[in-house]
Amino acid sequence: RRPPRSTPKPSSAASDVYKRQKLDQMKLITQRQKKIAGLIQKELALMVNNDLKLNGNTGLIVSISKVIVSVDISLAKVYISVYPSEKGIDFLSDMKENQFKLKHALSKKIKNQLRKTPELAFFIDDSLDYIEDIDSALKNPDNPIDRGISDSK
């Protein structure tokens, strides 16, 4: 008989490499991944908004804008949109600190739909800030598009 294999625990650097590999696998999305991502997005949004109401955070609007799930459902990238955006970094750090509590609460809510709850990785979705920057650049008198049109006349 062979002795049982003992696998060493991965170091944090190995864990980061593993997470990067999982994120690379997320590029092709199946129908199952879309359904699971939608479920996670809905439940996390409800949990976050209920928590904000209970804690009395009145000047903060938070939405879960996008969730991308890896092929093997082991990792979920959660994109959070926060208004005002100045408070986004603080909110993201709070989410990362409470990541394990959120995963536990999420697994309680979706235990009938999923066997295993994926690890959650939180990111700020700054697409609204990007859109605002584009709008302000277009309204600026030095708009390159308008300048190009007036130069050609």
XYZ file of C-alpha atoms in Angstrom:
153
model
C 0.000 0.000 0.000
C 1.108 3.494 -0.782
C 0.942 6.152 1.896
C -1.624 8.891 1.253
C -0.357 11.887 -0.657
C 0.204 14.968 1.334
C -0.219 18.133 -0.659
C 1.483 21.209 0.725
C -0.614 24.305 1.222
C -0.005 26.830 -1.530
C 1.810 29.982 -0.536
C 0.215 33.368 -1.069
C 2.278 33.854 -4.240
C 1.054 30.502 -5.560
C -2.475 31.508 -4.616
C -2.121 34.737 -6.607
C -0.891 32.784 -9.629
C -3.844 30.406 -9.257
C -6.284 33.335 -9.142
C -4.687 34.912 -12.233
C -5.067 31.628 -14.105
C -8.723 31.457 -13.096
C -9.278 35.030 -14.269
C -7.727 34.176 -17.639
C -10.148 31.265 -18.013
C -13.121 33.623 -17.564
C -12.904 34.964 -21.103
C -15.269 32.370 -22.616
C -18.626 32.421 -20.866
C -21.122 29.566 -21.017
C -24.858 29.734 -20.387
C -24.372 28.097 -16.975
C -21.815 30.727 -15.981
C -24.231 33.487 -17.005
C -27.020 32.017 -14.868
C -24.761 31.609 -11.840
C -23.339 35.107 -12.296
C -26.864 36.542 -12.437
C -27.843 34.683 -9.282
C -24.754 35.877 -7.410
C -25.251 39.433 -8.653
C -28.881 39.535 -7.516
C -28.225 38.068 -4.071
C -25.125 40.175 -3.392
C -26.964 43.345 -4.429
C -29.780 42.563 -2.007
C -27.325 41.785 0.795
C -25.258 44.948 0.266
C -28.266 47.248 -0.011
C -29.911 45.743 3.075
C -26.663 46.147 4.987
C -26.394 49.793 3.926
C -29.958 50.448 5.095
C -29.362 48.745 8.444
C -26.136 50.670 9.086
C -27.731 53.993 8.129
C -25.355 54.913 5.289
C -27.546 57.511 3.621
C -25.123 59.293 1.283
C -23.956 56.189 -0.552
C -25.367 54.397 -3.588
C -23.877 50.984 -4.331
C -24.700 48.607 -7.159
C -23.216 45.325 -8.250
C -22.678 46.165 -11.902
C -21.219 42.899 -13.155
C -20.256 39.411 -11.987
C -18.018 37.114 -14.015
C -17.702 33.473 -12.938
C -14.808 31.166 -13.858
C -15.422 28.027 -15.916
C -15.150 25.690 -12.925
C -17.264 28.013 -10.726
C -14.421 28.410 -8.233
C -13.920 32.177 -8.572
C -16.281 35.089 -9.153
C -15.135 38.595 -10.070
C -17.601 41.095 -8.622
C -17.573 44.624 -10.034
C -18.999 47.272 -7.710
C -20.164 50.718 -8.754
C -20.209 53.281 -5.931
C -21.636 56.792 -5.972
C -20.053 59.136 -4.962
C -16.954 57.601 -6.448
C -14.680 59.202 -3.813
C -16.033 56.707 -1.282
C -15.463 53.764 -3.623
C -11.982 52.834 -2.384
C -13.112 52.826 1.259
C -16.151 50.715 0.406
C -14.027 48.291 -1.608
C -11.612 47.846 1.293
C -14.566 47.149 3.607
C -15.874 44.560 1.162
C -12.471 42.873 0.971
C -12.197 42.815 4.778
C -15.622 41.174 5.071
C -15.108 38.879 2.085
C -15.416 35.657 4.076
C -18.539 36.830 5.911
C -20.106 37.808 2.598
C -19.260 34.447 1.054
C -20.760 32.642 4.054
C -23.957 34.712 3.922
C -24.158 34.232 0.155
C -23.695 30.475 0.473
C -26.579 30.348 2.958
C -28.826 32.161 0.485
C -27.937 30.123 -2.615
C -27.363 26.729 -0.996
C -30.366 25.241 -2.811
C -29.149 26.416 -6.223
C -25.381 25.795 -5.965
C -23.327 23.136 -4.229
C -20.186 25.204 -3.907
C -20.058 28.960 -3.567
C -17.187 30.498 -5.539
C -14.474 32.651 -3.992
C -15.329 36.325 -4.344
C -12.891 38.875 -5.773
C -14.092 42.492 -5.572
C -13.186 45.264 -8.017
C -14.320 48.852 -8.535
C -16.268 49.434 -11.739
C -15.143 52.877 -12.875
C -16.990 52.866 -16.192
C -19.318 55.677 -15.011
C -16.321 57.894 -14.226
C -14.912 57.088 -17.651
C -18.201 58.102 -19.304
C -18.257 61.358 -17.318
C -14.699 62.133 -18.460
C -15.679 61.573 -22.089
C -18.782 63.769 -21.721
C -16.803 66.582 -20.123
C -14.147 66.323 -22.844
C -16.827 66.577 -25.536
C -18.434 69.613 -23.851
C -15.045 71.284 -23.465
C -14.381 74.162 -25.904
C -11.149 72.403 -26.924
C -13.123 69.387 -28.190
C -10.926 67.740 -30.830
C -13.948 66.525 -32.800
C -15.497 69.997 -33.151
C -12.101 71.563 -33.825
C -11.500 69.078 -36.636
C -14.880 69.922 -38.224
C -14.392 73.686 -37.984
C -10.838 73.426 -39.384
C -12.064 71.615 -42.477
C -14.662 74.299 -43.330
